[in-house]
Coordinates of C-alpha atoms in Angstrom, one line a residue:
M3 CA 21.6 -54.6 33.5
S4 CA 19.3 -52.9 36.0
S5 CA 20.3 -49.5 37.5
T6 CA 20.8 -51.2 40.8
D7 CA 23.2 -53.8 39.3
R8 CA 25.4 -51.1 37.9
F9 CA 26.4 -49.8 41.3
R10 CA 29.7 -50.7 42.9
E11 CA 30.8 -50.6 46.5
V12 CA 33.3 -47.8 47.2
V13 CA 33.7 -46.9 50.8
S14 CA 32.0 -47.1 54.2
L15 CA 29.9 -44.1 55.0
S16 CA 31.6 -43.7 58.3
D17 CA 35.0 -43.6 56.8
L18 CA 33.9 -41.0 54.2
E19 CA 32.3 -38.8 56.8
R20 CA 35.5 -39.0 58.9
D21 CA 37.9 -38.3 56.0
G22 CA 35.7 -36.0 53.9
R23 CA 36.9 -37.6 50.6
V24 CA 38.2 -40.7 49.1
Q25 CA 40.0 -41.6 45.9
A26 CA 38.9 -44.9 44.3
S27 CA 39.3 -46.9 41.1
V28 CA 36.0 -48.5 40.1
D29 CA 35.7 -50.6 37.0
G30 CA 38.6 -48.7 35.5
R31 CA 37.2 -45.3 36.4
A32 CA 39.3 -43.0 38.7
L33 CA 36.7 -41.4 41.0
A34 CA 36.8 -38.8 43.8
V35 CA 34.0 -39.2 46.3
F36 CA 33.3 -36.3 48.7
Y37 CA 31.2 -35.9 51.8
H38 CA 30.3 -32.2 51.9
E39 CA 27.5 -30.4 53.8
G40 CA 25.8 -33.7 54.5
E41 CA 25.7 -34.8 50.9
I42 CA 27.8 -37.5 49.0
R43 CA 29.1 -36.5 45.6
A44 CA 31.2 -38.5 43.2
V45 CA 33.1 -37.0 40.3
D46 CA 35.7 -38.1 37.8
N47 CA 39.0 -37.7 39.6
R48 CA 40.7 -36.3 36.5
C49 CA 40.3 -32.5 36.3
P50 CA 38.8 -32.0 32.8
H51 CA 41.1 -29.1 32.2
M52 CA 44.5 -30.9 32.4
G53 CA 44.0 -34.1 34.3
F54 CA 45.2 -33.2 37.8
P55 CA 43.6 -35.4 40.5
L56 CA 40.6 -33.5 41.9
S57 CA 40.9 -35.6 45.2
E58 CA 43.8 -33.2 45.9
G59 CA 41.6 -30.2 45.4
S60 CA 39.5 -28.3 48.0
V61 CA 35.7 -28.1 48.6
E62 CA 34.1 -25.1 50.1
D63 CA 30.5 -23.8 49.9
G64 CA 29.6 -26.5 47.3
V65 CA 32.5 -25.6 45.0
L66 CA 35.3 -28.0 44.1
T67 CA 38.5 -26.2 43.2
C68 CA 41.4 -27.9 41.4
H69 CA 44.7 -26.7 42.9
W70 CA 46.7 -27.0 39.7
H71 CA 45.1 -24.2 37.6
H72 CA 42.2 -23.3 40.0
A73 CA 39.4 -24.6 37.8
R74 CA 36.2 -24.5 39.8
F75 CA 33.2 -26.9 39.6
E76 CA 29.8 -26.9 41.1
L77 CA 30.0 -30.1 43.0
S78 CA 26.5 -31.4 42.7
C79 CA 26.3 -31.3 38.9
G80 CA 30.0 -30.9 37.8
D81 CA 29.4 -27.8 35.8
T82 CA 32.4 -25.5 35.7
F83 CA 32.6 -21.8 36.6
D84 CA 35.5 -21.4 34.2
P85 CA 35.0 -21.8 30.4
W86 CA 38.6 -22.7 29.8
A87 CA 38.1 -25.9 31.8
D88 CA 35.2 -28.3 31.1
D89 CA 32.4 -29.7 33.1
V90 CA 33.6 -32.6 35.2
Q91 CA 31.5 -35.8 35.0
T92 CA 29.5 -36.7 38.0
F93 CA 28.3 -40.2 39.0
P94 CA 25.1 -41.4 40.8
V95 CA 25.6 -42.5 44.4
E96 CA 23.6 -44.6 46.8
V97 CA 24.0 -45.5 50.5
R98 CA 23.1 -49.1 51.4
D99 CA 23.5 -50.4 54.9
G100 CA 26.2 -47.9 55.8
T101 CA 28.2 -48.4 52.6
V102 CA 28.5 -45.9 49.7
Y103 CA 28.0 -47.3 46.2
V104 CA 28.7 -45.5 42.9
D105 CA 27.5 -46.2 39.4
P106 CA 30.7 -45.8 37.3
H107 CA 28.9 -46.1 34.0
P108 CA 26.0 -43.8 33.9
E109 CA 24.1 -42.9 30.8
P110 CA 25.8 -39.9 29.2
D111 CA 24.1 -36.6 29.5
E112 CA 24.7 -35.9 25.8
P113 CA 26.3 -37.8 22.9
P114 CA 30.0 -37.1 22.5
A115 CA 29.6 -35.5 19.1
D116 CA 27.1 -33.0 20.6
H117 CA 29.4 -32.3 23.6
W118 CA 32.5 -31.6 21.5
T119 CA 30.5 -29.5 19.0
R120 CA 29.3 -27.4 21.9
R121 CA 32.9 -27.2 23.3
L122 CA 34.3 -26.3 19.9
D123 CA 31.9 -23.3 19.8
D124 CA 33.1 -22.3 23.3
G125 CA 36.7 -22.6 22.2
L126 CA 36.3 -20.5 19.1
E127 CA 34.2 -17.9 20.8
Q128 CA 36.6 -17.4 23.7
N129 CA 39.8 -18.3 21.8
L130 CA 40.7 -21.2 24.1
R131 CA 43.4 -23.3 22.4
L132 CA 43.2 -26.3 24.7
V133 CA 39.5 -26.4 24.4
V134 CA 39.8 -26.3 20.6
A135 CA 42.4 -29.0 20.6
K136 CA 40.2 -31.3 22.8
S137 CA 37.2 -30.6 20.6
A138 CA 39.0 -31.4 17.3
I139 CA 40.3 -34.7 18.8
G140 CA 36.9 -35.5 20.4
L141 CA 34.9 -34.8 17.2
V142 CA 37.1 -36.9 15.0
D143 CA 37.0 -39.8 17.5
A144 CA 33.2 -39.4 17.8
G145 CA 33.0 -40.1 14.0
V146 CA 32.2 -36.5 13.0
S147 CA 33.5 -35.9 9.4
A148 CA 36.3 -33.4 8.8
D149 CA 34.0 -31.4 6.6
D150 CA 31.5 -31.0 9.3
V151 CA 34.2 -29.8 11.6
V152 CA 35.5 -27.4 9.0
E153 CA 32.0 -26.2 8.3
R154 CA 31.7 -25.2 12.0
G155 CA 34.9 -23.2 11.8
V156 CA 34.2 -21.6 8.5
R157 CA 30.8 -20.4 9.4
F158 CA 32.1 -19.0 12.7
G159 CA 35.1 -17.2 11.1
A160 CA 32.9 -15.7 8.3
R161 CA 30.5 -14.4 10.9
Y162 CA 32.6 -13.2 13.8
R163 CA 35.3 -11.1 12.1
E164 CA 34.1 -7.7 11.1
S165 CA 36.7 -7.3 8.3
G166 CA 35.7 -10.7 6.9
W167 CA 37.6 -13.5 5.4
G168 CA 41.2 -13.5 6.7
P169 CA 44.3 -15.6 7.3
G170 CA 42.6 -17.9 9.8
L171 CA 39.9 -19.1 7.4
T172 CA 42.5 -19.4 4.7
I173 CA 44.7 -21.7 6.9
L174 CA 41.6 -23.8 7.8
A175 CA 40.7 -24.2 4.1
A176 CA 44.3 -25.0 3.2
M177 CA 44.6 -27.6 5.9
R178 CA 41.3 -29.3 4.8
N179 CA 42.8 -29.4 1.3
V180 CA 45.9 -31.3 2.4
L181 CA 44.2 -33.7 4.8
P182 CA 44.5 -36.6 2.2
D183 CA 48.3 -36.0 2.1
L184 CA 48.7 -36.5 5.9
R185 CA 49.0 -39.4 8.3
E186 CA 45.8 -40.2 10.0
A187 CA 47.2 -39.0 13.4
D188 CA 48.1 -35.6 11.8
R189 CA 44.7 -35.0 10.4
K190 CA 43.5 -34.0 13.8
R191 CA 46.4 -31.7 14.2
A192 CA 45.6 -30.1 10.8
L193 CA 42.0 -29.4 11.9
Y194 CA 43.2 -28.1 15.3
Q195 CA 45.8 -25.7 13.7
G196 CA 43.2 -24.3 11.3
L197 CA 40.5 -23.9 13.9
V198 CA 43.0 -22.2 16.3
H199 CA 43.9 -19.6 13.7
V200 CA 40.2 -18.9 13.1
G201 CA 39.8 -18.3 16.8
D202 CA 42.9 -16.1 16.9
D203 CA 41.6 -14.0 14.0
C204 CA 38.2 -13.5 15.6
A205 CA 39.4 -12.8 19.1
G206 CA 38.2 -9.3 20.2
E207 CA 36.6 -8.7 16.8
P208 CA 33.0 -7.5 16.5
P209 CA 30.8 -9.7 14.3
R210 CA 29.8 -8.9 10.7
F211 CA 26.3 -7.6 10.1
D212 CA 24.7 -8.8 6.9
Q213 CA 23.2 -6.7 4.2
D214 CA 20.0 -8.0 2.6
P215 CA 19.7 -9.1 -1.0
F216 CA 17.5 -7.1 -3.4
E217 CA 13.9 -8.2 -3.6
T218 CA 14.1 -9.0 -7.3
T219 CA 14.7 -12.0 -9.5
D220 CA 14.4 -10.1 -12.7
V221 CA 18.0 -8.8 -13.0
S222 CA 20.3 -10.9 -15.2
F223 CA 23.5 -12.4 -13.8
D224 CA 25.6 -10.4 -16.2
R225 CA 24.0 -7.2 -14.9
L226 CA 24.5 -8.2 -11.3
T227 CA 28.2 -8.9 -12.2
E228 CA 28.5 -5.3 -13.7
W229 CA 27.0 -3.9 -10.5
F230 CA 29.2 -5.9 -8.3
R231 CA 32.4 -4.8 -10.1
E232 CA 31.2 -1.2 -10.1
N233 CA 30.6 -1.2 -6.3
V234 CA 34.0 -2.8 -5.6
E235 CA 35.6 -0.2 -8.0
V236 CA 34.3 2.7 -5.9
R237 CA 35.0 0.8 -2.7
D238 CA 31.3 0.5 -1.7
A239 CA 31.4 -2.7 0.3
D240 CA 27.8 -2.5 1.4
G241 CA 26.4 -2.1 -2.2
A242 CA 28.7 -4.9 -3.4
E243 CA 27.5 -7.2 -0.7
R244 CA 23.8 -6.6 -1.5
V245 CA 24.5 -7.4 -5.2
L246 CA 26.4 -10.6 -4.3
R247 CA 23.7 -11.8 -1.9
T248 CA 21.2 -11.2 -4.7
A249 CA 23.1 -13.4 -7.1
I250 CA 23.3 -16.1 -4.4
A251 CA 19.6 -15.8 -3.6
N252 CA 18.7 -16.0 -7.3
G253 CA 20.5 -19.3 -7.6
A254 CA 23.8 -18.5 -9.3
D255 CA 26.0 -21.6 -9.3
D256 CA 29.5 -21.9 -7.9
A257 CA 31.2 -21.3 -11.3
R258 CA 29.2 -18.1 -11.9
L259 CA 29.8 -16.8 -8.3
A260 CA 33.5 -17.5 -8.6
T261 CA 33.6 -15.7 -11.9
M262 CA 31.9 -12.6 -10.4
L263 CA 34.3 -12.5 -7.5
A264 CA 37.4 -13.2 -9.7
A265 CA 36.4 -10.5 -12.2
A266 CA 36.2 -7.9 -9.5
A267 CA 39.4 -9.1 -7.9
T268 CA 41.4 -8.7 -11.1
D269 CA 39.9 -5.4 -12.2
H270 CA 42.9 -3.9 -10.5
R271 CA 46.4 -5.2 -10.2
Y272 CA 47.5 -7.8 -7.6
L273 CA 45.2 -6.7 -4.8
N274 CA 46.8 -6.8 -1.3
T275 CA 49.9 -8.5 -2.6
G276 CA 47.8 -11.3 -4.0
H277 CA 45.9 -12.1 -0.8
T278 CA 42.6 -10.9 -2.1
L279 CA 42.3 -13.3 -5.0
D280 CA 43.8 -16.1 -2.8
F281 CA 41.0 -15.5 -0.3
V282 CA 38.5 -15.8 -3.1
N283 CA 39.9 -19.1 -4.1
K284 CA 40.1 -20.5 -0.6
A285 CA 36.6 -19.5 0.1
C286 CA 35.5 -21.4 -3.0
E287 CA 37.5 -24.4 -2.0
A288 CA 36.1 -24.3 1.5
L289 CA 32.6 -24.4 0.0
D290 CA 33.6 -27.3 -2.1
H291 CA 34.1 -29.2 1.1
V292 CA 31.3 -27.9 3.3
G293 CA 28.7 -27.4 0.6
W294 CA 27.8 -24.5 -1.6
D295 CA 24.5 -24.2 0.2
H296 CA 26.5 -22.2 2.7
A297 CA 27.6 -19.6 0.1
D298 CA 25.4 -16.9 1.6
A299 CA 27.2 -17.3 4.9
V300 CA 30.7 -17.4 3.5
L301 CA 31.2 -15.5 0.3
P302 CA 29.9 -12.1 1.6
S303 CA 32.8 -12.2 4.1
L304 CA 35.2 -11.5 1.1
V305 CA 33.6 -8.2 0.0
E306 CA 35.1 -5.9 2.6
G307 CA 38.6 -7.0 1.8
M308 CA 38.0 -6.6 -2.0
A309 CA 36.6 -3.1 -1.6
T310 CA 39.4 -1.9 0.6
A311 CA 42.3 -3.7 -1.0
A312 CA 45.5 -1.9 -1.9
R313 CA 46.0 -1.8 -5.7
A314 CA 49.4 -2.6 -7.0
E315 CA 49.2 0.0 -9.9
E316 CA 49.2 2.6 -7.1
Q317 CA 52.7 1.5 -6.0
S318 CA 56.0 2.8 -7.3
S319 CA 57.3 -0.7 -8.1
W320 CA 54.7 -1.1 -10.7
R321 CA 55.3 2.3 -12.2
Q322 CA 59.0 2.9 -11.9
P323 CA 61.4 2.5 -13.6
V324 CA 59.1 0.7 -16.0
D325 CA 55.4 1.5 -16.1
L326 CA 54.2 -2.1 -15.9
A327 CA 50.7 -1.1 -15.1
A328 CA 50.5 0.9 -18.3
M329 CA 51.9 -2.0 -20.3
L330 CA 49.3 -4.3 -18.9
D331 CA 46.5 -1.8 -19.7
E332 CA 47.5 -2.0 -23.3
T333 CA 47.5 -5.7 -23.3
F334 CA 44.1 -5.9 -21.6
A335 CA 42.6 -3.5 -24.0
D336 CA 43.4 -6.0 -26.7
L337 CA 42.6 -9.1 -24.7
D338 CA 39.4 -10.0 -26.5
S339 CA 41.0 -9.9 -29.9
L340 CA 43.9 -12.1 -28.6
V341 CA 41.4 -14.6 -27.3
A342 CA 39.5 -14.5 -30.5
A343 CA 42.6 -15.1 -32.6
G344 CA 43.3 -18.3 -30.6
E345 CA 39.8 -19.8 -30.8
G346 CA 39.9 -23.3 -32.2
S347 CA 43.7 -23.7 -31.7
A348 CA 45.4 -26.0 -29.4
W349 CA 48.4 -24.7 -27.5
S350 CA 51.1 -26.4 -25.4
A351 CA 54.0 -24.7 -23.8
P352 CA 57.1 -24.6 -26.0
E353 CA 60.4 -25.8 -24.8
G354 CA 62.1 -23.2 -22.5
F355 CA 58.8 -21.5 -21.7
T356 CA 59.6 -21.4 -18.0
E357 CA 62.9 -19.7 -18.6
T358 CA 61.1 -17.1 -20.9
L359 CA 58.7 -16.3 -18.0
L360 CA 61.8 -15.8 -15.8
A361 CA 63.4 -13.4 -18.3
E362 CA 65.0 -10.1 -17.2
D363 CA 62.9 -8.1 -19.7
P364 CA 59.2 -7.5 -19.0
E365 CA 58.4 -7.0 -22.7
T366 CA 59.8 -10.5 -23.4
V367 CA 57.5 -12.0 -20.7
L368 CA 54.4 -10.1 -21.8
A369 CA 55.0 -10.9 -25.5
A370 CA 55.3 -14.6 -24.7
L371 CA 52.0 -14.6 -22.9
E372 CA 50.3 -12.7 -25.7
D373 CA 51.7 -15.0 -28.3
A374 CA 50.4 -18.0 -26.3
I375 CA 46.9 -16.6 -26.1
R376 CA 46.9 -16.0 -29.9
A377 CA 48.0 -19.6 -30.3
G378 CA 45.1 -20.8 -28.3
A379 CA 46.4 -21.0 -24.8
S380 CA 43.5 -21.4 -22.3
V381 CA 43.6 -19.4 -19.2
E382 CA 44.0 -22.6 -17.2
A383 CA 47.0 -23.8 -19.3
L384 CA 48.7 -20.4 -19.1
A385 CA 48.0 -20.1 -15.4
R386 CA 49.6 -23.5 -14.9
E387 CA 52.8 -22.4 -16.5
V388 CA 53.0 -19.1 -14.6
A389 CA 52.4 -20.9 -11.3
F390 CA 55.4 -23.2 -12.0
A391 CA 57.6 -20.2 -12.9
A392 CA 56.6 -18.6 -9.6
A393 CA 57.4 -21.8 -7.7
T394 CA 60.8 -21.9 -9.4
R395 CA 61.5 -18.5 -7.9
V396 CA 61.0 -20.0 -4.5
A397 CA 63.1 -23.1 -5.3
R398 CA 65.9 -20.8 -6.5
F399 CA 65.6 -18.1 -3.8
A400 CA 69.0 -16.9 -2.8
T401 CA 69.5 -16.9 0.9
V402 CA 71.8 -13.9 0.8
N403 CA 68.5 -11.9 0.6
E404 CA 66.8 -10.5 3.6
F405 CA 64.6 -13.0 5.4
S406 CA 61.5 -10.9 4.8
D407 CA 62.0 -11.3 1.0
W408 CA 60.8 -14.9 1.4
N409 CA 57.3 -13.3 1.6
T410 CA 57.8 -11.6 -1.7
V411 CA 58.4 -14.8 -3.7
H412 CA 55.8 -16.6 -1.6
H413 CA 53.1 -14.1 -2.4
T414 CA 53.7 -14.4 -6.1
F415 CA 53.5 -18.2 -6.0
T416 CA 50.4 -18.5 -3.9
Y417 CA 48.7 -15.8 -6.0
A418 CA 49.6 -17.7 -9.2
N419 CA 48.3 -20.9 -7.6
A420 CA 45.0 -19.1 -6.8
V421 CA 44.7 -17.9 -10.4
H422 CA 45.3 -21.4 -11.7
Q423 CA 42.8 -23.0 -9.4
L424 CA 40.1 -20.5 -10.2
A425 CA 40.8 -20.9 -13.9
R426 CA 40.3 -24.6 -13.5
R427 CA 36.9 -23.8 -11.9
T428 CA 35.6 -21.2 -14.2
G429 CA 37.9 -20.6 -17.3
A430 CA 36.7 -17.0 -17.1
T431 CA 38.4 -14.7 -19.7
E432 CA 38.9 -12.1 -16.9
L433 CA 41.4 -14.4 -15.2
Y434 CA 43.9 -13.9 -18.0
R435 CA 44.5 -10.6 -16.2
G436 CA 45.4 -12.6 -13.1
V437 CA 47.9 -14.6 -15.2
F438 CA 49.5 -11.4 -16.4
D439 CA 49.6 -10.0 -12.9
A440 CA 51.3 -13.2 -11.6
A441 CA 53.8 -13.1 -14.5
T442 CA 54.6 -9.5 -13.8
N443 CA 55.4 -10.3 -10.2
V444 CA 57.6 -13.2 -11.3
Y445 CA 59.5 -10.5 -13.3
L446 CA 59.6 -8.1 -10.3
D447 CA 61.0 -10.9 -8.1
R448 CA 63.9 -11.5 -10.4
F449 CA 66.4 -9.8 -8.1
L450 CA 65.6 -12.5 -5.4
N451 CA 67.2 -15.1 -7.8
T452 CA 70.3 -13.0 -8.2
P453 CA 72.3 -15.2 -8.2
P454 CA 69.8 -18.0 -8.2
A455 CA 70.2 -20.8 -5.7
P456 CA 71.0 -23.8 -7.9
L457 CA 68.5 -26.7 -8.0
P458 CA 70.2 -29.8 -6.4
D459 CA 72.1 -31.9 -8.8
P460 CA 70.1 -35.1 -9.4
A461 CA 73.2 -37.3 -9.9
S462 CA 74.6 -36.6 -6.4
G463 CA 71.7 -38.6 -4.7
A464 CA 72.2 -41.8 -6.7
G465 CA 72.6 -45.0 -4.8
A466 CA 71.5 -43.8 -1.4
D467 CA 68.6 -45.2 0.6
P468 CA 65.6 -42.8 0.1
A469 CA 64.7 -43.2 3.8
D470 CA 68.0 -41.7 4.9
H471 CA 67.4 -38.6 2.9
L472 CA 63.9 -38.3 4.3
D473 CA 65.0 -38.6 7.9
A474 CA 67.8 -36.1 7.2
L475 CA 65.3 -33.7 5.7
V476 CA 63.2 -33.7 8.8
E477 CA 66.3 -33.2 10.9
T478 CA 67.2 -30.0 9.0
F479 CA 64.0 -28.5 10.4
E480 CA 65.5 -28.8 13.9
R481 CA 68.2 -26.3 13.0
E482 CA 68.0 -22.7 11.8
G483 CA 69.3 -21.8 8.4
E484 CA 69.3 -25.2 6.8
V485 CA 67.4 -24.0 3.7
N486 CA 69.7 -25.4 1.0
E487 CA 70.2 -28.7 2.9
A488 CA 66.4 -29.1 3.2
G489 CA 66.0 -28.6 -0.6
R490 CA 68.8 -31.0 -1.3
R491 CA 67.5 -33.7 0.9
A492 CA 64.0 -33.4 -0.6
A493 CA 65.4 -33.6 -4.1
H494 CA 67.7 -36.5 -3.4
Y495 CA 64.9 -38.4 -1.7
L496 CA 63.0 -38.3 -5.0
D497 CA 66.1 -38.9 -7.1
C498 CA 66.6 -42.2 -5.2
G499 CA 63.1 -43.4 -6.0
G500 CA 61.4 -42.1 -2.9
D501 CA 57.6 -42.1 -2.8
V502 CA 56.2 -38.7 -3.5
D503 CA 53.2 -39.4 -1.2
R504 CA 55.6 -40.2 1.7
L505 CA 57.5 -37.0 1.2
R506 CA 54.3 -34.9 1.3
E507 CA 53.3 -36.8 4.4
R508 CA 56.5 -36.0 6.2
L509 CA 56.5 -32.4 5.1
G510 CA 53.0 -32.0 6.4
E511 CA 54.0 -33.7 9.7
A512 CA 56.9 -31.2 10.1
L513 CA 54.6 -28.2 9.4
L514 CA 52.0 -29.3 11.9
R515 CA 54.3 -29.6 14.9
E516 CA 55.5 -26.0 14.5
D517 CA 54.1 -22.6 15.4
A518 CA 53.9 -21.9 11.7
G519 CA 52.9 -18.6 10.4
F520 CA 50.1 -17.9 7.8
H521 CA 52.5 -17.9 4.8
T522 CA 54.1 -21.2 5.7
Y523 CA 50.7 -23.0 5.7
Q524 CA 50.0 -21.3 2.3
A525 CA 53.3 -22.3 0.9
L526 CA 52.9 -26.0 1.7
E527 CA 49.3 -26.2 0.5
A528 CA 50.1 -24.4 -2.8
G529 CA 53.1 -26.6 -3.4
F530 CA 51.2 -29.7 -2.7
T531 CA 48.3 -28.6 -4.9
Q532 CA 50.6 -27.8 -7.9
A533 CA 52.7 -31.0 -7.4
A534 CA 49.5 -33.1 -7.5
L535 CA 48.7 -31.7 -10.9
R536 CA 52.0 -32.5 -12.5
D537 CA 52.9 -35.5 -14.6
D538 CA 56.5 -34.4 -15.2
P539 CA 58.7 -35.7 -12.3
A540 CA 61.1 -32.8 -12.8
E541 CA 58.4 -30.3 -12.2
T542 CA 57.1 -32.2 -9.1
R543 CA 60.7 -32.2 -7.8
T544 CA 61.1 -28.5 -8.2
L545 CA 57.8 -27.8 -6.5
L546 CA 58.6 -30.0 -3.5
V547 CA 62.1 -28.5 -3.3
A548 CA 60.4 -25.1 -3.1
V549 CA 58.2 -26.3 -0.2
A550 CA 61.1 -27.9 1.6
R551 CA 63.3 -24.8 1.3
Y552 CA 60.5 -22.5 2.5
L553 CA 59.9 -24.7 5.5
G554 CA 63.6 -24.9 6.2
A555 CA 63.8 -21.1 6.2
H556 CA 61.0 -20.8 8.8
F557 CA 61.7 -23.7 11.2
P558 CA 62.2 -24.5 14.0
T559 CA 59.8 -22.5 16.2
R560 CA 58.8 -22.7 19.9
R561 CA 56.1 -25.3 19.1
E562 CA 53.7 -24.0 21.8
R563 CA 50.7 -25.0 19.8
E564 CA 52.0 -28.6 19.5
Q565 CA 52.5 -28.7 23.3
T566 CA 48.8 -27.8 23.7
F567 CA 47.7 -30.4 21.2
T568 CA 49.9 -33.1 22.9
I569 CA 48.3 -32.3 26.3
A570 CA 44.8 -32.6 24.8
A571 CA 45.7 -35.9 23.1
R572 CA 47.1 -37.3 26.3
L573 CA 44.0 -36.3 28.2
H574 CA 41.8 -37.9 25.6
R575 CA 43.8 -41.1 26.0
G576 CA 43.3 -41.0 29.8
E577 CA 46.9 -40.2 30.6
K578 CA 48.0 -38.2 33.7
I579 CA 49.5 -35.0 32.4
H580 CA 51.2 -34.2 35.8
E581 CA 53.2 -37.4 35.5
A582 CA 56.0 -37.9 33.0
S583 CA 55.0 -39.6 29.7
S584 CA 56.8 -42.7 28.5
A585 CA 58.3 -40.6 25.7
E586 CA 59.7 -38.2 28.3

């Protein structure tokens, strides 16, 4: 089709000169055509910010202003003065024999993927939620992979937050992990939620400035690991970063880099209530998705947090009334001999091992772990058992406790999950210390199961339609305080033969519509991760009951972020935001 053939008749020039503007629908495109300062300009009539008709705006001195939120546009090219809006599309015009013609289908100035990538950068840089939402939707619809979207967010968050890796990047990595568990429509929401939190974390923050690696390739990886741990020990973040960058530049693979980081993160007890090691794990998982060739941009963001982390052995709860830190020091001094004793042996958890880990006596717990290592328990196998014990604390959390105590059992569980996932990655002996740290916190959390909330009775769900329980579960999230009911409905759904994948899907859907906090994202992702690794239906049941109860404790919220996403989705579909939707 020639360029001339693409033009469509819109309005007579005399009418346009008289009225100054006209609204028209041309080949399905809603256009606003203006006569201003002797020139004819045609733009998309939908304001790119929130869809209000620009034909109802005003034009002065070459500037088109939308009257809804006062977004301003340079009329000749459509570029916006206001980054929170977007450039409005302009259309070529011609005048033939006193009639104005418009080409409603011009060649795009840039491919959609390039446009939305640029806008995502704008949204992250200026912490603009609606722009981030539009970009996440636009990128997915343009065929950009989730990993490419995540890569953009991860590299931004690792660079533009002086204190380094934080909650936002952790949420983004967690949401990427659970994407396969979600409905296709919710995958855009998951990316949006993760990216929004990255933007929030970086808002007002100065960027990180990189240290350079050493100009040597002659230092062994073992020596570099020693140096890294020594620098973290004395809280020298700059020195530690140079060592880490040297290991990356010298070609250390993902397992070795993870081992280096995990060793330093377990040299002291339960750093920053477990967040430090969880951040290490999430950074590694993010790189699994976006590629380990980005390690030099991502892993150094962990160092500041590691070097400045609070150390649990400095807290009274680890020293009084029982000196747990000293007990662990004795165990760790003997760790190599424990591991050596178990070489060549195969270990499986004995019956009742979970209840042993939940015991009231710390010596009982530590002795059980030591005996397991002597019997050949790998760090991965032992971490798996401790992670389940930690999840059981959440599933049995007594609601008579203070609300903030949910964080306590949550931190133990997500830390234990991080130890388990890193152990699956590296199998490093140093991670046994993380196993003991997690088990010690399971012991310290015992009072939050006093008395324990009972796990739902399996028999009580027999004979019901699983879908009824699933719908009732989601309804509990509409009311405050329905913690036990949420756990019961999740359990009974499974008891009645409900599909585990469908339960995960609905739990994810419930999470993504809320203004969930950092810990809630962590809780769902850790629960899903652990459940996916279980063959025992009873363990899967307990893990998903824990997730449901945690969500039930923290929902409902105001759902402001969901409102923003809904607006972006409706705009992307071409709907008019200022008019009631069919759902409304």
